[in-house]
Amino acid sequence: MKSNISNLAIVTYTNSVCEDVWPVYFGQIDKFGNKLKSYVFSNKLPESVSVTDSHKFVLYDNSDPYYKQYNGCLESVEEDYIVYCQEDFILTDTIQYEEIEKCLDVLSSTDYSFIRLVRTDIGAWKHYKECRKRNWEKIELSENIFCAHSTDFDAFSFQMQATIWKKKDIENLYNNVKSEKWLENREWDKGVRDTGTKGAYYYKDSLQEGPYHWTPEVWPHICTAVGRGLWSISLHQDRLLSVLNEYGIDPRKRGVR
């Protein structure tokens, strides 16, 4: 496998219930991430044909379990590495391609399966009181790339955040967990441990943004723009309002939080 940008693709999992988010999400990819091939896993094609000009839609059946939807669509992806994305990971600046190359170099030369492109509170599972915060030794695999201790029992190992994955390894994880629904739960963390999936995260010097993550650097995006079905205005404020205004989106139609 060649570790370079041409062997990496953006893969976005979405659903037509979020079709109102698509114009701003895909518009920002076209502006800030157009060096990468873009695949979209969706239950339907967009009404705007222009979106499909630069983004390859691969359709799934809403009645299928989530893991079959994802892995079924993944068969259409030609590249060996993917960036896991969702439609509310709205880019706000140009992707740092040189740093992405460094991430790919680490993945291609080690047995690590993923590098998360945002620092998160990796030691805490906020829904489970029995999983306390842990202060792990900070292991730097390469400059600005740190071990996420993903196989530790207390780790919040699997997160639906912008993440570079070896395609074969995320496919293996999905087939192991067999998640019926699109949900983060402890079954994913168990699957990571059962498969021995090792992960890392990228972090340089950004500030904490919200209670559980830091401002993304190498993949500069709003993390995340929609929470519980509503625009996350209270967290992202003018930054989100500005980009919504650019695309003529009235946040009141979906609602805000």
Short mmCIF file of C-alpha atoms in Angstrom, two decimals, residues 10-224:
data_model
loop_
_atom_site.label_atom_id
_atom_site.label_comp_id
_atom_site.label_asym_id
_atom_site.label_seq_id
_atom_site.Cartn_x
_atom_site.Cartn_y
_atom_site.Cartn_z
CA ILE A 10 -13.24 11.20 2.67
CA VAL A 11 -16.10 8.89 3.62
CA THR A 12 -19.22 10.59 4.95
CA TYR A 13 -22.02 8.62 6.56
CA THR A 14 -25.30 10.53 6.41
CA ASN A 15 -29.06 10.19 6.01
CA SER A 16 -31.74 12.18 4.21
CA VAL A 17 -33.09 13.41 7.56
CA CYS A 18 -30.02 15.68 7.50
CA GLU A 19 -30.41 16.79 3.89
CA ASP A 20 -30.77 20.41 4.99
CA VAL A 21 -27.20 20.21 6.35
CA TRP A 22 -25.74 18.90 3.08
CA PRO A 23 -25.32 22.24 1.22
CA VAL A 24 -23.00 23.74 3.83
CA TYR A 25 -21.16 20.48 4.56
CA PHE A 26 -20.41 19.59 0.94
CA GLY A 27 -19.83 23.21 0.00
CA GLN A 28 -17.08 23.47 2.61
CA ILE A 29 -15.46 20.23 1.44
CA ASP A 30 -15.41 21.60 -2.10
CA LYS A 31 -13.75 24.74 -0.77
CA PHE A 32 -11.28 23.32 1.76
CA GLY A 33 -10.86 19.60 1.04
CA ASN A 34 -11.14 19.18 -2.71
CA LYS A 35 -7.78 17.42 -3.10
CA LEU A 36 -9.37 14.29 -1.67
CA LYS A 37 -11.89 11.99 -3.30
CA SER A 38 -15.24 12.14 -1.50
CA TYR A 39 -17.63 9.22 -0.98
CA VAL A 40 -21.04 9.66 0.63
CA PHE A 41 -22.95 6.79 2.23
CA SER A 42 -26.62 7.75 2.15
CA ASN A 43 -30.11 6.30 1.86
CA LYS A 44 -30.93 8.60 -1.08
CA LEU A 45 -29.42 10.87 -3.68
CA PRO A 46 -29.54 14.63 -3.12
CA GLU A 47 -32.02 16.75 -5.02
CA SER A 48 -29.14 18.97 -6.16
CA VAL A 49 -27.35 17.20 -9.00
CA SER A 50 -24.34 19.51 -8.56
CA VAL A 51 -23.46 17.81 -5.28
CA THR A 52 -22.99 14.47 -7.02
CA ASP A 53 -20.55 16.03 -9.49
CA SER A 54 -17.75 16.08 -6.90
CA HIS A 55 -19.06 13.56 -4.34
CA LYS A 56 -19.74 9.92 -5.15
CA PHE A 57 -22.97 8.80 -3.47
CA VAL A 58 -23.20 5.13 -2.51
CA LEU A 59 -26.68 4.13 -1.38
CA TYR A 60 -27.71 1.88 1.50
CA ASP A 61 -31.07 0.53 2.60
CA ASN A 62 -32.55 2.18 5.71
CA SER A 63 -33.92 -1.19 6.82
CA ASP A 64 -30.46 -2.78 7.06
CA PRO A 65 -28.52 -2.73 10.33
CA TYR A 66 -25.95 0.06 10.57
CA TYR A 67 -22.88 -2.14 10.23
CA LYS A 68 -24.21 -3.68 7.02
CA GLN A 69 -25.06 -0.24 5.65
CA TYR A 70 -21.53 0.99 6.32
CA ASN A 71 -19.54 -2.05 5.23
CA GLY A 72 -21.75 -2.60 2.20
CA CYS A 73 -21.01 0.92 0.99
CA LEU A 74 -17.35 0.59 1.97
CA GLU A 75 -16.94 -2.01 -0.78
CA SER A 76 -17.24 0.82 -3.31
CA VAL A 77 -14.30 2.74 -1.83
CA GLU A 78 -11.14 2.16 -3.87
CA GLU A 79 -8.64 3.75 -1.49
CA ASP A 80 -6.86 1.92 1.37
CA TYR A 81 -7.33 4.74 3.89
CA ILE A 82 -10.45 6.71 4.73
CA VAL A 83 -11.37 9.71 6.83
CA TYR A 84 -14.52 8.83 8.77
CA CYS A 85 -16.86 11.85 8.64
CA GLN A 86 -20.49 12.83 9.28
CA GLU A 87 -22.49 15.56 7.63
CA ASP A 88 -22.12 17.97 10.56
CA PHE A 89 -18.28 17.90 10.59
CA ILE A 90 -18.26 21.22 8.74
CA LEU A 91 -14.83 22.33 7.56
CA THR A 92 -13.84 25.91 8.39
CA ASP A 93 -10.36 26.10 6.85
CA THR A 94 -8.06 24.24 4.48
CA ILE A 95 -7.06 20.72 5.51
CA GLN A 96 -3.40 20.52 6.55
CA TYR A 97 -2.35 18.02 3.91
CA GLU A 98 1.29 17.79 5.04
CA GLU A 99 0.18 16.78 8.52
CA ILE A 100 -2.28 14.29 7.04
CA GLU A 101 0.67 12.76 5.17
CA LYS A 102 2.49 12.36 8.49
CA CYS A 103 -0.52 10.55 9.92
CA LEU A 104 -0.58 8.23 6.92
CA ASP A 105 3.13 7.54 7.37
CA VAL A 106 2.51 6.45 10.97
CA LEU A 107 -0.38 4.19 9.98
CA SER A 108 1.52 2.58 7.11
CA SER A 109 4.63 1.89 9.20
CA THR A 110 2.97 0.61 12.40
CA ASP A 111 0.21 -1.75 13.54
CA TYR A 112 -1.99 1.22 14.52
CA SER A 113 -5.39 1.22 12.82
CA PHE A 114 -6.61 4.79 13.25
CA ILE A 115 -5.59 8.33 14.10
CA ARG A 116 -8.33 10.57 15.41
CA LEU A 117 -8.04 14.09 13.98
CA VAL A 118 -9.29 15.79 17.12
CA ARG A 119 -8.13 15.45 20.69
CA THR A 120 -10.89 14.22 22.98
CA ASP A 121 -11.17 13.26 26.63
CA ILE A 122 -10.00 9.74 25.87
CA GLY A 123 -10.04 8.55 29.48
CA ALA A 124 -13.65 9.27 30.34
CA TRP A 125 -16.85 7.51 29.36
CA LYS A 126 -19.32 10.12 30.51
CA HIS A 127 -22.33 7.78 30.56
CA TYR A 128 -20.80 5.21 32.92
CA LYS A 129 -19.91 6.22 36.48
CA GLU A 130 -17.80 3.10 37.00
CA CYS A 131 -15.32 4.24 34.35
CA ARG A 132 -13.27 6.90 36.08
CA LYS A 133 -10.91 9.36 34.44
CA ARG A 134 -7.41 8.03 33.94
CA ASN A 135 -4.16 9.96 33.66
CA TRP A 136 -2.22 7.81 31.21
CA GLU A 137 1.39 8.21 30.28
CA LYS A 138 1.60 10.44 27.22
CA ILE A 139 3.20 8.33 24.46
CA GLU A 140 4.18 10.29 21.35
CA LEU A 141 4.32 8.02 18.29
CA SER A 142 5.44 10.84 16.03
CA GLU A 143 5.41 14.62 16.21
CA ASN A 144 1.93 15.68 17.45
CA ILE A 145 0.58 12.10 17.19
CA PHE A 146 -0.11 10.38 20.52
CA CYS A 147 -1.21 6.91 21.57
CA ALA A 148 -4.89 6.82 22.57
CA HIS A 149 -4.51 3.75 24.81
CA SER A 150 -7.44 2.32 22.88
CA THR A 151 -7.12 -1.25 24.17
CA ASP A 152 -7.32 -0.19 27.84
CA PHE A 153 -10.59 -1.20 29.50
CA ASP A 154 -11.39 2.33 30.70
CA ALA A 155 -10.67 4.00 27.36
CA PHE A 156 -13.37 5.72 25.34
CA SER A 157 -11.85 3.84 22.42
CA PHE A 158 -14.30 4.18 19.54
CA GLN A 159 -15.60 7.63 18.79
CA MET A 160 -17.58 8.89 15.84
CA GLN A 161 -15.17 11.75 15.27
CA ALA A 162 -13.15 12.76 12.21
CA THR A 163 -10.63 9.90 12.07
CA ILE A 164 -8.19 8.43 9.55
CA TRP A 165 -8.70 4.66 9.39
CA LYS A 166 -7.07 1.81 7.59
CA LYS A 167 -10.09 0.72 5.56
CA LYS A 168 -9.58 -2.98 6.21
CA ASP A 169 -9.41 -2.40 9.97
CA ILE A 170 -12.59 -0.34 10.31
CA GLU A 171 -14.34 -2.96 8.17
CA ASN A 172 -13.06 -5.69 10.52
CA LEU A 173 -14.23 -3.74 13.58
CA TYR A 174 -17.72 -3.21 12.16
CA ASN A 175 -18.03 -6.90 11.32
CA ASN A 176 -16.99 -7.76 14.87
CA VAL A 177 -19.36 -5.39 16.68
CA LYS A 178 -22.31 -5.83 14.29
CA SER A 179 -24.03 -2.73 15.63
CA GLU A 180 -27.69 -2.57 14.65
CA LYS A 181 -27.93 1.18 15.24
CA TRP A 182 -25.78 4.23 14.60
CA LEU A 183 -24.85 4.72 18.25
CA GLU A 184 -21.73 5.06 20.38
CA ASN A 185 -21.86 2.49 23.16
CA ARG A 186 -19.55 0.24 25.14
CA GLU A 187 -19.96 -2.58 22.62
CA TRP A 188 -17.69 -0.61 20.29
CA ASP A 189 -15.03 -0.31 22.99
CA LYS A 190 -15.27 -4.05 23.62
CA GLY A 191 -14.93 -4.63 19.88
CA VAL A 192 -11.78 -2.49 19.79
CA ARG A 193 -10.27 -4.60 22.58
CA ASP A 194 -11.42 -7.91 21.10
CA THR A 195 -9.86 -7.09 17.73
CA GLY A 196 -6.73 -5.53 19.24
CA THR A 197 -7.42 -2.31 17.34
CA LYS A 198 -4.76 0.25 18.30
CA GLY A 199 -5.46 3.94 17.87
CA ALA A 200 -3.89 7.35 18.22
CA TYR A 201 -4.90 11.00 18.05
CA TYR A 202 -3.44 14.21 16.64
CA TYR A 203 -2.86 17.18 18.93
CA LYS A 204 -0.54 20.17 18.75
CA ASP A 205 -1.47 23.13 20.90
CA SER A 206 -5.16 24.00 20.46
CA LEU A 207 -7.42 25.04 23.31
CA GLN A 208 -10.19 22.95 24.81
CA GLU A 209 -13.52 23.54 23.10
CA GLY A 210 -16.48 22.30 25.11
CA PRO A 211 -16.32 19.70 27.88
CA TYR A 212 -15.00 16.74 25.86
CA HIS A 213 -12.79 17.91 23.00
CA TRP A 214 -10.20 20.40 21.80
CA THR A 215 -10.35 22.58 18.68
CA PRO A 216 -9.43 20.39 15.68
CA GLU A 217 -6.18 21.43 14.03
CA VAL A 218 -5.14 19.20 11.14
CA TRP A 219 -8.78 18.73 10.02
CA PRO A 220 -10.20 22.15 10.96
CA HIS A 221 -13.92 21.69 11.41
CA ILE A 222 -16.84 22.42 13.70
CA CYS A 223 -17.02 19.48 16.07
CA THR A 224 -19.94 18.96 15.83
#
